[in-house]
PDB file of C-alpha atoms in Angstrom:
ATOM      1  CA  UNK A  34     202.188 -80.891-104.210  1.00 47.00           C
ATOM      2  CA  UNK A  35     199.795 -81.478-107.070  1.00 44.00           C
ATOM      3  CA  UNK A  36     197.367 -83.171-104.665  1.00 46.00           C
ATOM      4  CA  UNK A  37     197.452 -80.126-102.375  1.00 44.00           C
ATOM      5  CA  UNK A  38     196.830 -77.730-105.294  1.00 45.00           C
ATOM      6  CA  UNK A  39     193.930 -79.888-106.463  1.00 47.00           C
ATOM      7  CA  UNK A  40     192.370 -79.898-103.007  1.00 47.00           C
ATOM      8  CA  UNK A  41     192.645 -76.100-102.786  1.00 42.00           C
ATOM      9  CA  UNK A  42     191.008 -75.636-106.224  1.00 45.00           C
ATOM     10  CA  UNK A  43     188.202 -78.018-105.322  1.00 42.00           C
ATOM     11  CA  UNK A  44     187.574 -76.173-102.061  1.00 47.00           C
ATOM     12  CA  UNK A  45     187.359 -72.805-103.879  1.00 41.00           C
ATOM     13  CA  UNK A  46     184.853 -74.252-106.392  1.00 42.00           C
ATOM     14  CA  UNK A  47     182.668 -75.665-103.632  1.00 40.00           C
ATOM     15  CA  UNK A  48     182.632 -72.331-101.790  1.00 39.00           C
ATOM     16  CA  UNK A  49     181.714 -70.436-105.001  1.00 43.00           C
ATOM     17  CA  UNK A  50     178.864 -72.779-105.771  1.00 39.00           C
ATOM     18  CA  UNK A  51     177.621 -72.514-102.181  1.00 45.00           C
ATOM     19  CA  UNK A  52     177.558 -68.710-102.449  1.00 44.00           C
ATOM     20  CA  UNK A  53     175.556 -68.813-105.698  1.00 39.00           C
ATOM     21  CA  UNK A  54     173.074 -71.292-104.180  1.00 42.00           C
ATOM     22  CA  UNK A  55     172.623 -69.132-101.075  1.00 43.00           C
ATOM     23  CA  UNK A  56     171.946 -66.036-103.220  1.00 42.00           C
ATOM     24  CA  UNK A  57     169.358 -67.902-105.251  1.00 41.00           C
ATOM     25  CA  UNK A  58     167.697 -69.209-102.098  1.00 44.00           C
ATOM     26  CA  UNK A  59     167.471 -65.669-100.693  1.00 44.00           C
ATOM     27  CA  UNK A  60     165.836 -64.464-103.913  1.00 39.00           C
ATOM     28  CA  UNK A  61     163.311 -67.257-104.272  1.00 42.00           C
ATOM     29  CA  UNK A  62     162.219 -67.907-100.777  1.00 45.00           C
ATOM     30  CA  UNK A  63     165.069 -68.563 -98.363  1.00 46.00           C
ATOM     31  CA  UNK A  64     166.425 -71.790 -96.909  1.00 46.00           C
ATOM     32  CA  UNK A  65     166.142 -73.960 -93.804  1.00 41.00           C
ATOM     33  CA  UNK A  66     168.662 -71.667 -92.148  1.00 48.00           C
ATOM     34  CA  UNK A  67     167.101 -68.352 -93.125  1.00 51.00           C
ATOM     35  CA  UNK A  68     163.443 -69.404 -92.935  1.00 49.00           C
ATOM     36  CA  UNK A  69     160.739 -68.117 -95.282  1.00 46.00           C
ATOM     37  CA  UNK A  70     161.784 -65.038 -97.246  1.00 45.00           C
ATOM     38  CA  UNK A  71     158.968 -63.807 -99.562  1.00 47.00           C
ATOM     39  CA  UNK A  72     159.954 -63.372-103.198  1.00 42.00           C
ATOM     40  CA  UNK A  73     158.109 -60.789-105.264  1.00 41.00           C
ATOM     41  CA  UNK A  74     157.368 -61.330-108.905  1.00 40.00           C
ATOM     42  CA  UNK A  75     156.798 -58.564-111.413  1.00 40.00           C
ATOM     43  CA  UNK A  76     153.205 -57.298-111.690  1.00 43.00           C
ATOM     44  CA  UNK A  77     151.102 -59.103-114.240  1.00 44.00           C
ATOM     45  CA  UNK A  78     149.294 -57.436-117.134  1.00 46.00           C
ATOM     46  CA  UNK A  79     146.357 -55.111-116.328  1.00 55.00           C
ATOM     47  CA  UNK A  80     142.994 -56.741-115.758  1.00 65.00           C
ATOM     48  CA  UNK A  81     140.879 -56.868-118.922  1.00 90.00           C
ATOM     49  CA  UNK A  82     137.367 -57.172-117.487  1.00 95.00           C
ATOM     50  CA  UNK A  83     135.408 -55.655-114.620  1.00 96.00           C
ATOM     51  CA  UNK A  84     131.947 -55.692-113.089  1.00 97.00           C
ATOM     52  CA  UNK A  85     130.238 -52.738-111.435  1.00 97.00           C
ATOM     53  CA  UNK A  86     127.282 -51.675-109.312  1.00 98.00           C
ATOM     54  CA  UNK A  87     126.078 -48.074-109.059  1.00 98.00           C
ATOM     55  CA  UNK A  88     123.550 -45.884-107.313  1.00 98.00           C
ATOM     56  CA  UNK A  89     122.523 -42.334-108.217  1.00 97.00           C
ATOM     57  CA  UNK A  90     120.333 -39.455-107.129  1.00 98.00           C
ATOM     58  CA  UNK A  91     118.735 -37.413-109.920  1.00 97.00           C
ATOM     59  CA  UNK A  92     117.485 -33.876-110.278  1.00 97.00           C
ATOM     60  CA  UNK A  93     115.290 -33.397-113.373  1.00 97.00           C
ATOM     61  CA  UNK A  94     115.033 -30.224-115.397  1.00 97.00           C
ATOM     62  CA  UNK A  95     111.494 -28.942-115.891  1.00 96.00           C
ATOM     63  CA  UNK A  96     110.187 -30.778-118.975  1.00 95.00           C
ATOM     64  CA  UNK A  97     107.877 -29.661-121.776  1.00 94.00           C
ATOM     65  CA  UNK A  98     104.379 -31.156-121.474  1.00 94.00           C
ATOM     66  CA  UNK A  99     101.893 -31.025-124.330  1.00 93.00           C
ATOM     67  CA  UNK A 100      98.296 -32.238-124.290  1.00 88.00           C
ATOM     68  CA  UNK A 101      96.362 -33.207-127.431  1.00 81.00           C
ATOM     69  CA  UNK A 102      99.448 -32.022-129.404  1.00 80.00           C
ATOM     70  CA  UNK A 103      98.079 -28.504-128.971  1.00 84.00           C
ATOM     71  CA  UNK A 104      97.942 -27.293-125.383  1.00 86.00           C
ATOM     72  CA  UNK A 105     101.159 -26.521-123.528  1.00 90.00           C
ATOM     73  CA  UNK A 106     101.124 -27.127-119.795  1.00 91.00           C
ATOM     74  CA  UNK A 107     102.811 -24.661-117.448  1.00 93.00           C
ATOM     75  CA  UNK A 108     104.471 -25.060-114.038  1.00 93.00           C
ATOM     76  CA  UNK A 109     105.780 -28.443-115.178  1.00 95.00           C
ATOM     77  CA  UNK A 110     108.186 -30.478-113.101  1.00 96.00           C
ATOM     78  CA  UNK A 111     109.547 -33.918-112.249  1.00 97.00           C
ATOM     79  CA  UNK A 112     110.582 -34.655-108.686  1.00 96.00           C
ATOM     80  CA  UNK A 113     113.988 -35.944-107.629  1.00 97.00           C
ATOM     81  CA  UNK A 114     114.487 -39.704-107.684  1.00 96.00           C
ATOM     82  CA  UNK A 115     116.916 -42.539-106.963  1.00 97.00           C
ATOM     83  CA  UNK A 116     118.294 -45.143-109.367  1.00 98.00           C
ATOM     84  CA  UNK A 117     120.293 -48.351-108.971  1.00 98.00           C
ATOM     85  CA  UNK A 118     122.035 -50.512-111.550  1.00 98.00           C
ATOM     86  CA  UNK A 119     125.064 -52.504-112.603  1.00 97.00           C
ATOM     87  CA  UNK A 120     127.094 -53.585-115.591  1.00 98.00           C
ATOM     88  CA  UNK A 121     130.109 -55.300-117.070  1.00 98.00           C
ATOM     89  CA  UNK A 122     133.075 -53.644-118.788  1.00 97.00           C
ATOM     90  CA  UNK A 123     136.459 -54.135-120.399  1.00 96.00           C
ATOM     91  CA  UNK A 124     139.741 -52.191-120.398  1.00 95.00           C
ATOM     92  CA  UNK A 125     140.771 -51.296-123.956  1.00 94.00           C
ATOM     93  CA  UNK A 126     144.279 -49.963-123.307  1.00 91.00           C
ATOM     94  CA  UNK A 127     145.822 -46.475-123.572  1.00 93.00           C
ATOM     95  CA  UNK A 128     143.536 -45.186-120.819  1.00 93.00           C
ATOM     96  CA  UNK A 129     140.264 -46.220-122.486  1.00 96.00           C
ATOM     97  CA  UNK A 130     137.620 -48.583-121.142  1.00 96.00           C
ATOM     98  CA  UNK A 131     134.018 -49.334-121.980  1.00 97.00           C
ATOM     99  CA  UNK A 132     131.034 -50.947-120.277  1.00 98.00           C
ATOM    100  CA  UNK A 133     127.383 -51.788-120.757  1.00 98.00           C
ATOM    101  CA  UNK A 134     125.116 -50.791-117.871  1.00 98.00           C
ATOM    102  CA  UNK A 135     121.498 -51.349-116.930  1.00 98.00           C
ATOM    103  CA  UNK A 136     119.647 -49.418-114.258  1.00 98.00           C
ATOM    104  CA  UNK A 137     116.196 -49.038-112.787  1.00 98.00           C
ATOM    105  CA  UNK A 138     115.103 -45.482-112.162  1.00 98.00           C
ATOM    106  CA  UNK A 139     112.583 -45.322-109.356  1.00 98.00           C
ATOM    107  CA  UNK A 140     109.296 -43.469-109.627  1.00 97.00           C
ATOM    108  CA  UNK A 141     109.272 -39.679-109.502  1.00 97.00           C
ATOM    109  CA  UNK A 142     106.237 -37.394-109.293  1.00 96.00           C
ATOM    110  CA  UNK A 143     105.496 -35.459-112.494  1.00 96.00           C
ATOM    111  CA  UNK A 144     103.145 -32.455-112.567  1.00 95.00           C
ATOM    112  CA  UNK A 145     101.870 -29.833-114.985  1.00 93.00           C
ATOM    113  CA  UNK A 146      99.067 -27.278-115.086  1.00 92.00           C
ATOM    114  CA  UNK A 147      96.679 -26.718-118.004  1.00 88.00           C
ATOM    115  CA  UNK A 148      94.863 -23.402-118.211  1.00 84.00           C
ATOM    116  CA  UNK A 149      93.261 -22.929-121.623  1.00 78.00           C
ATOM    117  CA  UNK A 150      89.620 -22.018-122.141  1.00 66.00           C
ATOM    118  CA  UNK A 151      89.487 -24.208-125.269  1.00 68.00           C
ATOM    119  CA  UNK A 152      90.410 -27.328-123.291  1.00 67.00           C
ATOM    120  CA  UNK A 153      87.759 -29.596-121.824  1.00 71.00           C
ATOM    121  CA  UNK A 154      89.361 -30.044-118.398  1.00 81.00           C
ATOM    122  CA  UNK A 155      91.673 -27.410-116.974  1.00 83.00           C
ATOM    123  CA  UNK A 156      93.648 -28.050-113.829  1.00 85.00           C
ATOM    124  CA  UNK A 157      96.722 -29.754-112.437  1.00 90.00           C
ATOM    125  CA  UNK A 158      97.945 -33.073-113.852  1.00 91.00           C
ATOM    126  CA  UNK A 159      99.745 -35.389-111.423  1.00 94.00           C
ATOM    127  CA  UNK A 160     101.225 -38.800-112.321  1.00 95.00           C
ATOM    128  CA  UNK A 161     104.282 -40.979-111.733  1.00 96.00           C
ATOM    129  CA  UNK A 162     107.288 -41.553-114.007  1.00 97.00           C
ATOM    130  CA  UNK A 163     109.742 -44.465-113.707  1.00 97.00           C
ATOM    131  CA  UNK A 164     112.210 -45.873-116.225  1.00 98.00           C
ATOM    132  CA  UNK A 165     114.601 -48.664-117.174  1.00 98.00           C
ATOM    133  CA  UNK A 166     117.813 -47.516-118.845  1.00 98.00           C
ATOM    134  CA  UNK A 167     120.367 -49.447-120.931  1.00 98.00           C
ATOM    135  CA  UNK A 168     123.586 -47.645-121.936  1.00 98.00           C
ATOM    136  CA  UNK A 169     126.830 -48.464-123.755  1.00 98.00           C
ATOM    137  CA  UNK A 170     129.553 -46.216-122.301  1.00 98.00           C
ATOM    138  CA  UNK A 171     133.138 -45.285-123.227  1.00 98.00           C
ATOM    139  CA  UNK A 172     135.502 -43.638-120.720  1.00 98.00           C
ATOM    140  CA  UNK A 173     138.982 -42.169-120.691  1.00 98.00           C
ATOM    141  CA  UNK A 174     140.921 -42.518-117.411  1.00 96.00           C
ATOM    142  CA  UNK A 175     143.663 -39.921-116.987  1.00 95.00           C
ATOM    143  CA  UNK A 176     145.665 -42.064-114.561  1.00 89.00           C
ATOM    144  CA  UNK A 177     144.494 -45.611-115.213  1.00 84.00           C
ATOM    145  CA  UNK A 178     146.051 -48.027-112.749  1.00 81.00           C
ATOM    146  CA  UNK A 179     146.855 -45.285-110.239  1.00 85.00           C
ATOM    147  CA  UNK A 180     145.402 -44.830-106.778  1.00 91.00           C
ATOM    148  CA  UNK A 181     143.431 -41.760-107.905  1.00 94.00           C
ATOM    149  CA  UNK A 182     142.159 -41.458-111.484  1.00 94.00           C
ATOM    150  CA  UNK A 183     139.915 -38.709-112.936  1.00 97.00           C
ATOM    151  CA  UNK A 184     137.783 -39.763-115.909  1.00 98.00           C
ATOM    152  CA  UNK A 185     135.479 -38.481-118.657  1.00 98.00           C
ATOM    153  CA  UNK A 186     132.825 -40.561-120.403  1.00 98.00           C
ATOM    154  CA  UNK A 187     130.005 -40.638-122.941  1.00 98.00           C
ATOM    155  CA  UNK A 188     127.104 -43.050-123.303  1.00 98.00           C
ATOM    156  CA  UNK A 189     124.396 -43.939-125.804  1.00 98.00           C
ATOM    157  CA  UNK A 190     121.458 -46.275-125.363  1.00 98.00           C
ATOM    158  CA  UNK A 191     117.756 -46.878-124.863  1.00 98.00           C
ATOM    159  CA  UNK A 192     115.300 -45.977-122.122  1.00 98.00           C
ATOM    160  CA  UNK A 193     111.877 -47.484-121.457  1.00 98.00           C
ATOM    161  CA  UNK A 194     109.603 -45.031-119.625  1.00 98.00           C
ATOM    162  CA  UNK A 195     106.493 -45.991-117.716  1.00 97.00           C
ATOM    163  CA  UNK A 196     103.976 -43.434-116.513  1.00 96.00           C
ATOM    164  CA  UNK A 197     101.787 -44.634-113.659  1.00 95.00           C
ATOM    165  CA  UNK A 198      98.103 -43.682-113.281  1.00 94.00           C
ATOM    166  CA  UNK A 199      97.471 -40.201-111.932  1.00 93.00           C
ATOM    167  CA  UNK A 200      94.807 -37.606-111.287  1.00 92.00           C
ATOM    168  CA  UNK A 201      93.582 -34.275-112.606  1.00 90.00           C
ATOM    169  CA  UNK A 202      92.638 -31.714-109.983  1.00 87.00           C
ATOM    170  CA  UNK A 203      90.166 -29.705-112.054  1.00 80.00           C
ATOM    171  CA  UNK A 204      89.481 -26.017-111.587  1.00 76.00           C
ATOM    172  CA  UNK A 205      85.801 -26.728-112.008  1.00 75.00           C
ATOM    173  CA  UNK A 206      85.678 -29.225-109.170  1.00 70.00           C
ATOM    174  CA  UNK A 207      85.136 -32.047-111.693  1.00 78.00           C
ATOM    175  CA  UNK A 208      88.347 -33.987-111.141  1.00 84.00           C
ATOM    176  CA  UNK A 209      89.601 -36.579-113.562  1.00 88.00           C
ATOM    177  CA  UNK A 210      92.071 -39.436-113.946  1.00 91.00           C
ATOM    178  CA  UNK A 211      95.156 -40.096-116.073  1.00 92.00           C
ATOM    179  CA  UNK A 212      95.945 -43.577-117.332  1.00 94.00           C
ATOM    180  CA  UNK A 213      99.457 -44.994-117.414  1.00 94.00           C
ATOM    181  CA  UNK A 214     101.436 -45.931-120.513  1.00 95.00           C
ATOM    182  CA  UNK A 215     104.865 -47.229-121.620  1.00 95.00           C
ATOM    183  CA  UNK A 216     107.108 -45.680-124.250  1.00 95.00           C
ATOM    184  CA  UNK A 217     110.692 -46.239-125.434  1.00 96.00           C
ATOM    185  CA  UNK A 218     113.153 -43.525-126.415  1.00 96.00           C
ATOM    186  CA  UNK A 219     116.798 -42.912-127.308  1.00 97.00           C
ATOM    187  CA  UNK A 220     119.006 -41.989-124.341  1.00 98.00           C
ATOM    188  CA  UNK A 221     122.450 -40.389-124.061  1.00 98.00           C
ATOM    189  CA  UNK A 222     124.863 -39.456-121.278  1.00 98.00           C
ATOM    190  CA  UNK A 223     127.897 -37.284-120.505  1.00 98.00           C
ATOM    191  CA  UNK A 224     129.993 -38.172-117.446  1.00 98.00           C
ATOM    192  CA  UNK A 225     132.864 -36.773-115.393  1.00 98.00           C
ATOM    193  CA  UNK A 226     134.306 -37.927-112.107  1.00 98.00           C
ATOM    194  CA  UNK A 227     137.133 -39.767-110.424  1.00 97.00           C
ATOM    195  CA  UNK A 228     138.014 -43.277-109.277  1.00 96.00           C
ATOM    196  CA  UNK A 229     139.812 -44.318-106.094  1.00 95.00           C
ATOM    197  CA  UNK A 230     141.569 -47.691-106.001  1.00 93.00           C
ATOM    198  CA  UNK A 231     140.658 -49.106-102.589  1.00 92.00           C
ATOM    199  CA  UNK A 232     143.074 -52.058-102.846  1.00 86.00           C
ATOM    200  CA  UNK A 233     146.140 -50.472-104.471  1.00 65.00           C
ATOM    201  CA  UNK A 234     149.428 -52.196-103.656  1.00 54.00           C
ATOM    202  CA  UNK A 235     147.840 -55.428-102.410  1.00 53.00           C
ATOM    203  CA  UNK A 236     149.789 -58.636-103.102  1.00 49.00           C
ATOM    204  CA  UNK A 237     148.628 -62.244-103.214  1.00 49.00           C
ATOM    205  CA  UNK A 238     150.464 -65.491-102.496  1.00 45.00           C
ATOM    206  CA  UNK A 239     150.375 -67.638-105.605  1.00 46.00           C
ATOM    207  CA  UNK A 240     152.405 -70.655-104.393  1.00 49.00           C
ATOM    208  CA  UNK A 241     153.345 -72.132-101.058  1.00 50.00           C
ATOM    209  CA  UNK A 242     156.779 -73.221 -99.909  1.00 49.00           C
ATOM    210  CA  UNK A 243     158.538 -75.676 -97.644  1.00 49.00           C
ATOM    211  CA  UNK A 244     161.475 -75.420 -95.310  1.00 46.00           C
ATOM    212  CA  UNK A 245     163.526 -74.829 -98.452  1.00 57.00           C
ATOM    213  CA  UNK A 246     161.259 -72.662-100.635  1.00 57.00           C
ATOM    214  CA  UNK A 247     159.160 -69.878 -99.171  1.00 57.00           C
ATOM    215  CA  UNK A 248     155.871 -68.477-100.549  1.00 54.00           C
ATOM    216  CA  UNK A 249     155.893 -66.403-103.735  1.00 49.00           C
ATOM    217  CA  UNK A 250     153.842 -63.196-103.950  1.00 46.00           C
ATOM    218  CA  UNK A 251     152.725 -61.253-107.008  1.00 44.00           C
ATOM    219  CA  UNK A 252     150.930 -57.933-107.325  1.00 46.00           C
ATOM    220  CA  UNK A 253     147.221 -58.608-107.853  1.00 51.00           C
ATOM    221  CA  UNK A 254     145.113 -56.825-110.476  1.00 56.00           C
ATOM    222  CA  UNK A 255     141.939 -57.825-108.724  1.00 66.00           C
ATOM    223  CA  UNK A 256     141.146 -54.378-107.412  1.00 87.00           C
ATOM    224  CA  UNK A 257     138.079 -52.772-105.863  1.00 93.00           C
ATOM    225  CA  UNK A 258     137.568 -49.201-107.067  1.00 95.00           C
ATOM    226  CA  UNK A 259     135.219 -46.500-105.856  1.00 97.00           C
ATOM    227  CA  UNK A 260     133.699 -44.345-108.636  1.00 97.00           C
ATOM    228  CA  UNK A 261     132.226 -40.937-107.781  1.00 98.00           C
ATOM    229  CA  UNK A 262     130.962 -38.566-110.444  1.00 98.00           C
ATOM    230  CA  UNK A 263     128.411 -36.421-112.202  1.00 98.00           C
ATOM    231  CA  UNK A 264     126.255 -37.582-115.116  1.00 98.00           C
ATOM    232  CA  UNK A 265     124.050 -35.572-117.448  1.00 98.00           C
ATOM    233  CA  UNK A 266     121.284 -37.703-118.973  1.00 98.00           C
ATOM    234  CA  UNK A 267     119.075 -37.110-121.987  1.00 98.00           C
ATOM    235  CA  UNK A 268     116.051 -39.406-121.622  1.00 98.00           C
ATOM    236  CA  UNK A 269     113.871 -38.507-124.603  1.00 96.00           C
ATOM    237  CA  UNK A 270     110.064 -38.435-124.303  1.00 96.00           C
ATOM    238  CA  UNK A 271     107.405 -40.193-122.258  1.00 96.00           C
ATOM    239  CA  UNK A 272     103.626 -40.387-122.692  1.00 94.00           C
ATOM    240  CA  UNK A 273     100.679 -40.972-120.411  1.00 93.00           C
ATOM    241  CA  UNK A 274      97.445 -42.702-121.277  1.00 90.00           C
ATOM    242  CA  UNK A 275      94.205 -40.842-121.904  1.00 90.00           C
ATOM    243  CA  UNK A 276      92.798 -38.226-119.540  1.00 90.00           C
ATOM    244  CA  UNK A 277      89.263 -38.944-118.370  1.00 89.00           C
ATOM    245  CA  UNK A 278      86.884 -36.451-116.845  1.00 82.00           C
ATOM    246  CA  UNK A 279      83.421 -36.515-115.317  1.00 75.00           C
ATOM    247  CA  UNK A 280      81.452 -39.607-116.320  1.00 75.00           C
ATOM    248  CA  UNK A 281      84.645 -41.377-117.382  1.00 80.00           C
ATOM    249  CA  UNK A 282      84.625 -39.557-120.712  1.00 85.00           C
ATOM    250  CA  UNK A 283      87.902 -39.085-122.580  1.00 85.00           C
ATOM    251  CA  UNK A 284      88.867 -35.420-122.598  1.00 81.00           C
ATOM    252  CA  UNK A 285      92.438 -35.718-123.857  1.00 82.00           C
ATOM    253  CA  UNK A 286      94.548 -38.233-125.774  1.00 79.00           C
ATOM    254  CA  UNK A 287      98.082 -39.209-124.739  1.00 78.00           C
ATOM    255  CA  UNK A 288      99.683 -36.156-123.124  1.00 84.00           C
ATOM    256  CA  UNK A 289     103.416 -36.103-123.923  1.00 92.00           C
ATOM    257  CA  UNK A 290     106.365 -35.317-121.620  1.00 94.00           C
ATOM    258  CA  UNK A 291     109.135 -34.045-123.905  1.00 93.00           C
ATOM    259  CA  UNK A 292     112.883 -33.442-123.535  1.00 93.00           C
ATOM    260  CA  UNK A 293     113.458 -35.207-120.232  1.00 97.00           C
ATOM    261  CA  UNK A 294     116.872 -34.230-118.818  1.00 96.00           C
ATOM    262  CA  UNK A 295     118.445 -35.280-115.535  1.00 97.00           C
ATOM    263  CA  UNK A 296     121.524 -34.202-113.552  1.00 98.00           C
ATOM    264  CA  UNK A 297     122.906 -36.940-111.337  1.00 98.00           C
ATOM    265  CA  UNK A 298     125.322 -37.521-108.511  1.00 98.00           C
ATOM    266  CA  UNK A 299     126.561 -41.101-108.912  1.00 97.00           C
ATOM    267  CA  UNK A 300     128.535 -43.433-106.696  1.00 98.00           C
ATOM    268  CA  UNK A 301     129.507 -47.025-107.368  1.00 97.00           C
ATOM    269  CA  UNK A 302     131.954 -49.871-106.930  1.00 97.00           C
ATOM    270  CA  UNK A 303     133.992 -51.445-109.726  1.00 96.00           C
ATOM    271  CA  UNK A 304     135.741 -54.797-109.293  1.00 95.00           C
ATOM    272  CA  UNK A 305     138.542 -55.820-111.657  1.00 93.00           C
ATOM    273  CA  UNK A 306     138.649 -59.447-112.774  1.00 90.00           C
ATOM    274  CA  UNK A 307     141.839 -61.315-113.749  1.00 71.00           C
TER     275      UNK A 307
END
């Protein structure tokens, strides 16, 4: 009788252990009988770093142009222009992130008209303006980690303007030339927009299995995000070289383009790094 009771107890123990083993196999990848059953691990911590590339189209406000520090030009303007750039950033937690960006702003046509009887050469000034911009930016994402995330941002940095040689279409028929020049200035930005996570919910296999252990998947933080937004830029001042008139004589020193402001529509891609 004792042998029978012992056999029954042993059988119950074996069955219990078999049930526990089967449950564990189902959780961590299956068995030879059940085949591969993916097991999902908890998402890892948010990505800390990202890289980005951006393009923008700018509309400039009409600037102030002053010649010889005395004469104000009228009918001033800077044409619309494109820009392209990139940067690297880091997530700071609690919805905040920051990045450092560099961009090249392609040449735009700048014009102004001088009409003052005290000036030596009245007429229209035409020259090119292009820039290189470096900014440190801080953003707040209202739904960081979500599929759709509005954001606000501010930036501060440095811009290097370059004016390219231009012409003066003189009222007197004695046209002139404008030399180019480079000048640096403080720059600042205000931003608003939204981000769309293009790879939300994607999982990656992090280990393979065999007939006993199936593959294991975890949620990946390597995400590709689309950023779309508006940016207001303060770009400081730019200068041209001297203005030369008939006979190559200097008629004006270093005209200044002051208070350069731009309104931009921006679009870019941001890639999170693990």
